[in-house]
Each structure stands twice: as C-alpha cells, then as structure tokens.
PDB file of C-alpha atoms in Angstrom:
ATOM      1  CA  MET X  16     -17.116 -12.375 -10.434  1.00 91.00           C
ATOM      2  CA  PHE X  17     -15.162  -9.996  -8.209  1.00 94.00           C
ATOM      3  CA  LEU X  18     -16.407 -11.538  -4.943  1.00 94.00           C
ATOM      4  CA  ASP X  19     -15.268 -14.954  -6.172  1.00 95.00           C
ATOM      5  CA  LYS X  20     -11.776 -13.518  -6.670  1.00 96.00           C
ATOM      6  CA  LEU X  21     -11.822 -12.142  -3.118  1.00 95.00           C
ATOM      7  CA  ASN X  22     -12.671 -15.621  -1.882  1.00 93.00           C
ATOM      8  CA  TRP X  23      -9.790 -16.999  -3.994  1.00 94.00           C
ATOM      9  CA  ARG X  24      -7.216 -14.692  -2.431  1.00 95.00           C
ATOM     10  CA  TYR X  25      -5.622 -15.269   0.938  1.00 94.00           C
ATOM     11  CA  ALA X  26      -2.488 -14.093   2.727  1.00 94.00           C
ATOM     12  CA  THR X  27      -0.110 -16.399   0.893  1.00 94.00           C
ATOM     13  CA  LYS X  28       2.421 -17.987   3.231  1.00 92.00           C
ATOM     14  CA  ALA X  29       4.811 -19.491   0.674  1.00 93.00           C
ATOM     15  CA  MET X  30       5.676 -18.218  -2.798  1.00 95.00           C
ATOM     16  CA  ASP X  31       7.493 -19.862  -5.678  1.00 95.00           C
ATOM     17  CA  PRO X  32      10.459 -17.685  -6.701  1.00 95.00           C
ATOM     18  CA  THR X  33      10.677 -19.502 -10.051  1.00 96.00           C
ATOM     19  CA  LYS X  34       7.281 -18.143 -11.125  1.00 96.00           C
ATOM     20  CA  PRO X  35       7.491 -14.351 -11.345  1.00 97.00           C
ATOM     21  CA  VAL X  36       4.380 -12.241 -11.779  1.00 98.00           C
ATOM     22  CA  ASP X  37       3.799 -10.895 -15.270  1.00 98.00           C
ATOM     23  CA  GLU X  38       4.967  -7.282 -15.428  1.00 98.00           C
ATOM     24  CA  ALA X  39       1.743  -6.241 -17.141  1.00 98.00           C
ATOM     25  CA  LYS X  40      -0.208  -7.393 -14.089  1.00 98.00           C
ATOM     26  CA  VAL X  41       2.156  -5.610 -11.718  1.00 98.00           C
ATOM     27  CA  ALA X  42       1.653  -2.438 -13.748  1.00 98.00           C
ATOM     28  CA  GLN X  43      -2.117  -2.768 -13.322  1.00 98.00           C
ATOM     29  CA  ILE X  44      -1.750  -3.208  -9.556  1.00 98.00           C
ATOM     30  CA  VAL X  45       0.479  -0.134  -9.395  1.00 98.00           C
ATOM     31  CA  GLU X  46      -2.093   1.806 -11.414  1.00 98.00           C
ATOM     32  CA  ALA X  47      -4.820   0.745  -8.969  1.00 98.00           C
ATOM     33  CA  ILE X  48      -2.652   2.140  -6.174  1.00 98.00           C
ATOM     34  CA  ARG X  49      -2.229   5.391  -8.080  1.00 98.00           C
ATOM     35  CA  MET X  50      -5.989   5.640  -8.559  1.00 98.00           C
ATOM     36  CA  ALA X  51      -6.857   4.952  -4.910  1.00 98.00           C
ATOM     37  CA  PRO X  52      -8.757   7.690  -3.059  1.00 98.00           C
ATOM     38  CA  THR X  53      -6.939   9.750  -0.435  1.00 98.00           C
ATOM     39  CA  SER X  54      -8.001  12.588   1.826  1.00 97.00           C
ATOM     40  CA  SER X  55      -8.272  15.828  -0.184  1.00 97.00           C
ATOM     41  CA  GLY X  56      -6.488  14.084  -3.047  1.00 96.00           C
ATOM     42  CA  LEU X  57      -3.152  14.561  -1.298  1.00 98.00           C
ATOM     43  CA  GLN X  58      -1.721  11.114  -2.112  1.00 98.00           C
ATOM     44  CA  PRO X  59       0.709  11.551   0.810  1.00 98.00           C
ATOM     45  CA  PHE X  60       2.832   8.499   0.167  1.00 98.00           C
ATOM     46  CA  HIS X  61       5.364   7.013  -2.214  1.00 98.00           C
ATOM     47  CA  LEU X  62       5.443   3.469  -3.545  1.00 98.00           C
ATOM     48  CA  PHE X  63       8.633   1.471  -3.979  1.00 98.00           C
ATOM     49  CA  VAL X  64       8.399  -1.510  -6.359  1.00 98.00           C
ATOM     50  CA  ILE X  65      11.328  -3.758  -5.537  1.00 98.00           C
ATOM     51  CA  ARG X  66      12.546  -6.512  -7.841  1.00 98.00           C
ATOM     52  CA  ASN X  67      16.220  -6.490  -6.893  1.00 97.00           C
ATOM     53  CA  ALA X  68      17.134  -9.719  -5.092  1.00 96.00           C
ATOM     54  CA  GLU X  69      19.980  -8.177  -3.082  1.00 97.00           C
ATOM     55  CA  LEU X  70      17.775  -5.376  -1.824  1.00 97.00           C
ATOM     56  CA  LYS X  71      14.986  -7.802  -0.906  1.00 96.00           C
ATOM     57  CA  SER X  72      17.535  -9.855   1.023  1.00 95.00           C
ATOM     58  CA  LYS X  73      18.583  -6.800   3.044  1.00 95.00           C
ATOM     59  CA  LEU X  74      14.954  -6.006   3.818  1.00 96.00           C
ATOM     60  CA  LYS X  75      14.354  -9.610   4.839  1.00 95.00           C
ATOM     61  CA  GLU X  76      16.874  -9.200   7.644  1.00 92.00           C
ATOM     62  CA  ALA X  77      14.782  -6.300   8.956  1.00 93.00           C
ATOM     63  CA  ALA X  78      11.522  -8.251   8.692  1.00 92.00           C
ATOM     64  CA  ASN X  79      11.922 -11.174  11.071  1.00 81.00           C
ATOM     65  CA  ALA X  80      13.583 -13.259   8.342  1.00 69.00           C
ATOM     66  CA  LYS X  81      10.322 -13.700   6.397  1.00 81.00           C
ATOM     67  CA  ASP X  82      11.076 -15.803   3.326  1.00 90.00           C
ATOM     68  CA  LEU X  83       8.204 -14.086   1.532  1.00 90.00           C
ATOM     69  CA  LEU X  84      10.386 -11.041   1.010  1.00 92.00           C
ATOM     70  CA  THR X  85      13.003 -12.928  -0.963  1.00 95.00           C
ATOM     71  CA  ASP X  86      10.678 -15.472  -2.576  1.00 96.00           C
ATOM     72  CA  SER X  87       8.260 -12.811  -3.765  1.00 96.00           C
ATOM     73  CA  SER X  88       8.363 -11.714  -7.375  1.00 97.00           C
ATOM     74  CA  HIS X  89       7.877  -8.065  -6.438  1.00 98.00           C
ATOM     75  CA  LEU X  90       7.906  -6.387  -3.048  1.00 98.00           C
ATOM     76  CA  LEU X  91       5.869  -3.211  -2.729  1.00 98.00           C
ATOM     77  CA  VAL X  92       6.799  -0.877   0.116  1.00 98.00           C
ATOM     78  CA  PHE X  93       4.395   1.934   0.971  1.00 98.00           C
ATOM     79  CA  ALA X  94       6.071   4.936   2.600  1.00 98.00           C
ATOM     80  CA  ALA X  95       4.070   7.890   3.934  1.00 98.00           C
ATOM     81  CA  PHE X  96       5.037  11.546   4.179  1.00 98.00           C
ATOM     82  CA  ASP X  97       6.783  12.187   7.506  1.00 98.00           C
ATOM     83  CA  SER X  98       4.628  15.333   7.724  1.00 98.00           C
ATOM     84  CA  TYR X  99       2.743  17.829   5.579  1.00 98.00           C
ATOM     85  CA  THR X 100       4.526  20.919   4.308  1.00 98.00           C
ATOM     86  CA  GLU X 101       3.436  23.967   2.377  1.00 97.00           C
ATOM     87  CA  ALA X 102       5.440  22.768  -0.620  1.00 97.00           C
ATOM     88  CA  ARG X 103       3.805  19.355  -0.620  1.00 98.00           C
ATOM     89  CA  ILE X 104       0.302  20.818  -0.491  1.00 97.00           C
ATOM     90  CA  ASP X 105       1.130  23.473  -3.078  1.00 97.00           C
ATOM     91  CA  ALA X 106       2.285  20.716  -5.437  1.00 97.00           C
ATOM     92  CA  VAL X 107      -1.200  19.219  -5.254  1.00 96.00           C
ATOM     93  CA  VAL X 108      -2.756  22.600  -6.032  1.00 96.00           C
ATOM     94  CA  THR X 109      -0.460  23.085  -9.031  1.00 95.00           C
ATOM     95  CA  ARG X 110      -1.295  19.638 -10.394  1.00 95.00           C
ATOM     96  CA  HIS X 111      -5.045  20.117 -10.015  1.00 94.00           C
ATOM     97  CA  ALA X 112      -4.936  23.575 -11.543  1.00 93.00           C
ATOM     98  CA  ALA X 113      -3.064  22.255 -14.578  1.00 95.00           C
ATOM     99  CA  GLU X 114      -5.574  19.437 -15.094  1.00 94.00           C
ATOM    100  CA  ARG X 115      -8.659  21.493 -14.294  1.00 94.00           C
ATOM    101  CA  PRO X 116      -8.317  24.967 -15.822  1.00 93.00           C
ATOM    102  CA  GLY X 117     -10.442  27.657 -14.219  1.00 92.00           C
ATOM    103  CA  THR X 118     -10.403  26.144 -10.740  1.00 94.00           C
ATOM    104  CA  GLU X 119      -7.402  28.041  -9.351  1.00 90.00           C
ATOM    105  CA  ALA X 120      -9.401  30.357  -7.068  1.00 92.00           C
ATOM    106  CA  ALA X 121     -11.423  27.535  -5.540  1.00 94.00           C
ATOM    107  CA  LEU X 122      -8.288  25.419  -5.144  1.00 94.00           C
ATOM    108  CA  ASP X 123      -6.407  28.227  -3.416  1.00 93.00           C
ATOM    109  CA  THR X 124      -9.259  28.691  -0.979  1.00 96.00           C
ATOM    110  CA  TYR X 125      -9.730  24.985  -0.239  1.00 97.00           C
ATOM    111  CA  TYR X 126      -6.075  24.099   0.137  1.00 97.00           C
ATOM    112  CA  GLY X 127      -5.345  27.350   1.945  1.00 96.00           C
ATOM    113  CA  ASN X 128      -7.795  26.243   4.615  1.00 97.00           C
ATOM    114  CA  LEU X 129      -6.176  22.810   4.593  1.00 97.00           C
ATOM    115  CA  LYS X 130      -2.725  24.288   5.188  1.00 97.00           C
ATOM    116  CA  ALA X 131      -4.095  26.369   8.045  1.00 98.00           C
ATOM    117  CA  ALA X 132      -5.411  23.174   9.647  1.00 98.00           C
ATOM    118  CA  TYR X 133      -2.539  20.781   8.901  1.00 98.00           C
ATOM    119  CA  LEU X 134       0.687  22.759   9.055  1.00 98.00           C
ATOM    120  CA  PRO X 135       0.471  23.789  12.738  1.00 98.00           C
ATOM    121  CA  ARG X 136      -0.081  20.174  13.832  1.00 98.00           C
ATOM    122  CA  PRO X 137       2.780  18.066  15.227  1.00 98.00           C
ATOM    123  CA  ASP X 138       4.662  16.019  12.642  1.00 98.00           C
ATOM    124  CA  ALA X 139       3.574  12.809  14.388  1.00 98.00           C
ATOM    125  CA  VAL X 140      -0.098  13.699  13.905  1.00 98.00           C
ATOM    126  CA  ASN X 141       0.439  14.480  10.238  1.00 98.00           C
ATOM    127  CA  PHE X 142       2.406  11.272   9.690  1.00 98.00           C
ATOM    128  CA  ASP X 143      -0.380   9.229  11.284  1.00 98.00           C
ATOM    129  CA  HIS X 144      -2.867  10.881   8.944  1.00 98.00           C
ATOM    130  CA  ALA X 145      -0.664  10.219   5.910  1.00 98.00           C
ATOM    131  CA  ALA X 146      -0.078   6.616   6.997  1.00 98.00           C
ATOM    132  CA  ARG X 147      -3.818   5.984   7.098  1.00 98.00           C
ATOM    133  CA  GLN X 148      -4.052   7.079   3.478  1.00 98.00           C
ATOM    134  CA  THR X 149      -1.521   4.414   2.492  1.00 98.00           C
ATOM    135  CA  TYR X 150      -3.900   1.745   3.763  1.00 98.00           C
ATOM    136  CA  LEU X 151      -6.546   2.943   1.342  1.00 98.00           C
ATOM    137  CA  ALA X 152      -4.001   2.368  -1.423  1.00 98.00           C
ATOM    138  CA  LEU X 153      -3.046  -1.009   0.044  1.00 98.00           C
ATOM    139  CA  GLY X 154      -6.700  -2.066  -0.054  1.00 98.00           C
ATOM    140  CA  PHE X 155      -6.927  -1.176  -3.733  1.00 98.00           C
ATOM    141  CA  ALA X 156      -3.706  -3.111  -4.377  1.00 98.00           C
ATOM    142  CA  LEU X 157      -5.058  -6.215  -2.648  1.00 98.00           C
ATOM    143  CA  ALA X 158      -8.329  -6.030  -4.570  1.00 98.00           C
ATOM    144  CA  ALA X 159      -6.548  -5.503  -7.898  1.00 98.00           C
ATOM    145  CA  ALA X 160      -4.177  -8.396  -7.214  1.00 98.00           C
ATOM    146  CA  ALA X 161      -7.134 -10.655  -6.430  1.00 98.00           C
ATOM    147  CA  GLU X 162      -8.944  -9.607  -9.617  1.00 98.00           C
ATOM    148  CA  LEU X 163      -5.798 -10.468 -11.602  1.00 98.00           C
ATOM    149  CA  GLU X 164      -5.219 -13.693  -9.619  1.00 97.00           C
ATOM    150  CA  VAL X 165      -1.852 -12.505  -8.360  1.00 98.00           C
ATOM    151  CA  ASP X 166      -0.999 -13.882  -4.937  1.00 97.00           C
ATOM    152  CA  SER X 167      -0.268 -11.258  -2.310  1.00 97.00           C
ATOM    153  CA  THR X 168       0.607 -10.921   1.338  1.00 96.00           C
ATOM    154  CA  PRO X 169       0.413  -7.625   3.243  1.00 97.00           C
ATOM    155  CA  MET X 170       3.070  -7.244   5.920  1.00 95.00           C
ATOM    156  CA  GLU X 171       3.587  -5.144   8.998  1.00 94.00           C
ATOM    157  CA  GLY X 172       5.754  -6.119  11.952  1.00 91.00           C
ATOM    158  CA  PHE X 173       9.025  -5.316  10.235  1.00 95.00           C
ATOM    159  CA  ASP X 174      11.614  -2.954  11.688  1.00 96.00           C
ATOM    160  CA  ASN X 175      10.458   0.323  10.173  1.00 97.00           C
ATOM    161  CA  ALA X 176      13.604   2.194  11.146  1.00 97.00           C
ATOM    162  CA  LYS X 177      15.764  -0.379   9.372  1.00 97.00           C
ATOM    163  CA  PHE X 178      13.531  -0.327   6.292  1.00 98.00           C
ATOM    164  CA  ASP X 179      13.795   3.457   6.256  1.00 98.00           C
ATOM    165  CA  ASP X 180      17.577   3.276   6.502  1.00 98.00           C
ATOM    166  CA  ILE X 181      17.956   0.639   3.783  1.00 98.00           C
ATOM    167  CA  LEU X 182      15.709   2.551   1.380  1.00 98.00           C
ATOM    168  CA  GLY X 183      17.114   5.979   2.299  1.00 98.00           C
ATOM    169  CA  LEU X 184      13.683   7.281   3.243  1.00 98.00           C
ATOM    170  CA  LYS X 185      14.657   9.907   5.815  1.00 97.00           C
ATOM    171  CA  ASP X 186      16.310  12.092   3.198  1.00 97.00           C
ATOM    172  CA  LYS X 187      13.148  11.820   1.115  1.00 98.00           C
ATOM    173  CA  GLY X 188      10.892  12.931   3.969  1.00 98.00           C
ATOM    174  CA  LEU X 189       9.237   9.513   4.098  1.00 98.00           C
ATOM    175  CA  LYS X 190       8.635   6.723   6.615  1.00 98.00           C
ATOM    176  CA  SER X 191       7.785   3.107   5.756  1.00 98.00           C
ATOM    177  CA  VAL X 192       4.300   1.990   6.753  1.00 98.00           C
ATOM    178  CA  VAL X 193       3.377  -1.358   5.214  1.00 98.00           C
ATOM    179  CA  ALA X 194       4.672  -3.781   2.586  1.00 97.00           C
ATOM    180  CA  LEU X 195       2.958  -6.057   0.089  1.00 97.00           C
ATOM    181  CA  ALA X 196       4.599  -9.143  -1.374  1.00 97.00           C
ATOM    182  CA  LEU X 197       3.409 -10.192  -4.837  1.00 98.00           C
ATOM    183  CA  GLY X 198       4.129 -13.604  -6.291  1.00 97.00           C
ATOM    184  CA  THR X 199       2.833 -17.052  -7.137  1.00 97.00           C
ATOM    185  CA  ARG X 200       1.681 -19.361  -4.375  1.00 95.00           C
ATOM    186  CA  ARG X 201       3.804 -22.421  -3.702  1.00 92.00           C
ATOM    187  CA  VAL X 202       1.364 -25.258  -3.137  1.00 88.00           C
ATOM    188  CA  GLU X 203       3.853 -27.369  -1.239  1.00 86.00           C
ATOM    189  CA  GLY X 204       4.690 -25.889   2.119  1.00 81.00           C
ATOM    190  CA  ASP X 205       1.863 -23.363   2.398  1.00 88.00           C
ATOM    191  CA  TRP X 206      -0.137 -24.549   5.373  1.00 90.00           C
ATOM    192  CA  LEU X 207      -2.876 -21.963   4.853  1.00 89.00           C
ATOM    193  CA  LEU X 208      -3.703 -22.809   1.227  1.00 86.00           C
ATOM    194  CA  PRO X 209      -6.049 -25.787   1.804  1.00 86.00           C
ATOM    195  CA  LEU X 210      -7.917 -24.191   4.694  1.00 88.00           C
ATOM    196  CA  LYS X 211     -11.343 -22.609   4.357  1.00 88.00           C
ATOM    197  CA  LYS X 212     -11.460 -18.818   4.452  1.00 90.00           C
ATOM    198  CA  VAL X 213     -12.929 -17.685   7.757  1.00 92.00           C
ATOM    199  CA  ARG X 214     -14.680 -14.354   8.188  1.00 94.00           C
ATOM    200  CA  LYS X 215     -17.359 -13.051  10.541  1.00 95.00           C
ATOM    201  CA  PRO X 216     -20.877 -13.721   9.266  1.00 94.00           C
ATOM    202  CA  ALA X 217     -22.668 -10.637   8.003  1.00 95.00           C
ATOM    203  CA  TYR X 218     -25.108 -10.635  10.930  1.00 94.00           C
ATOM    204  CA  ASP X 219     -22.173 -10.334  13.338  1.00 96.00           C
ATOM    205  CA  LEU X 220     -20.328  -7.700  11.316  1.00 96.00           C
ATOM    206  CA  VAL X 221     -23.010  -5.464   9.821  1.00 97.00           C
ATOM    207  CA  THR X 222     -25.769  -3.422  11.447  1.00 97.00           C
ATOM    208  CA  ASP X 223     -28.378  -1.933   9.115  1.00 96.00           C
ATOM    209  CA  LEU X 224     -29.762   1.350  10.377  1.00 97.00           C
ATOM    210  CA  ASN X 225     -32.873   2.147   8.328  1.00 93.00           C
TER     211      ASN X 225
END
C-alpha cells in the first residue's frame, strides 16, 4: 500500500556506497519528475542526474561536507530557470501545439496573456516562482522513490552559488534550488533508522470545512 511505503521512507542519514540503486528504478523516479505538475505546464527547471564520483566530491565541498553526496548512488540536482523569457514560454507553446493539433489559437491567447503577466516582473520574482515548481517535482520524486523502496534524502543548505559554478548553471540560465540523494540505507551508523516516524496528528494538521 502506498501509505505503508511513505511510512517506510525517511530522510536517510547514512547510505552504503557499495549498494547502488538499480538504474531502472532511477529511470522511473526521473519519469515521475518529468510527469509532475507545474504552473501552466511550464516545467521551469532542469534536472541533473549525477553519478560521477569526482563531481559528487566537488559538490560535497559546497554542501557542508555531507557524506550523503559522495555515498549516494545518484545525486539529483534540481535547477530552476533564473527567469522567464519569451523564448522559454514560446517553446512550451510549440510543444503543446505539436502534441495537440488544432489548439494553436487557444494556446497563443493563453500564453500571450502569461507573457504579459510574467515578462515585466523582476527576475527574482520569476525565479522564486520557478523554484516553487521544482518542489512539486521533488515531492513526486520522493513519493516515487518510496514506492520503489529507494532510500532518499532531500537537501537544502548547500552553497547554491558554488553548486551553480561547479555545474556551469549560469550560462544555462539556471540556478540550483534543491538536491535529492538516492541510495541504499546503511543500517550501521544511521541514528535515525530505528526511530519512530513522528508527524503531527491529523486533528492538529487538518481542518475540515464542510
């Protein structure tokens, strides 16, 4: 049951580098990210799937020396658009029009209004909007990893500027937002593994308005 898998998952604190995640499972997690919903279908981010040990080591130095980066099987880095541009929005229109013949007029109207709203805004506002979309994709990645029983740990708190420099993101019009380590939990040394999952009870989290 899906909820049982969510109870199984936790933010893994130690991973076993000798037990890599099956590539077929990683592909499914990546596909879940691709299928995640985003505002107006813009998908304003790019995903980097990092297996290279040397590159993970460089990123580790920019992430408070977290061993998870180097012990992980795969490190996923989510990078959002630094802003919206006419070309980026037009690319969405072109893709939709190709997949949905006969919708060009409606698409031009909808995305024309979107450009009128987004393009005059400051880049910082547009980046914040794009960054929020990456968290929708991160949520789908976490859920897919749990369903597949792949251990995962989402990570913020790294030096974004250094990540951007290492991955050459500025030239791509991207900024790093969040990372997700995938791997296999190492039973020895993970202090969190034996502890009960703690969440707010439903009565303290949910208000039903009927």
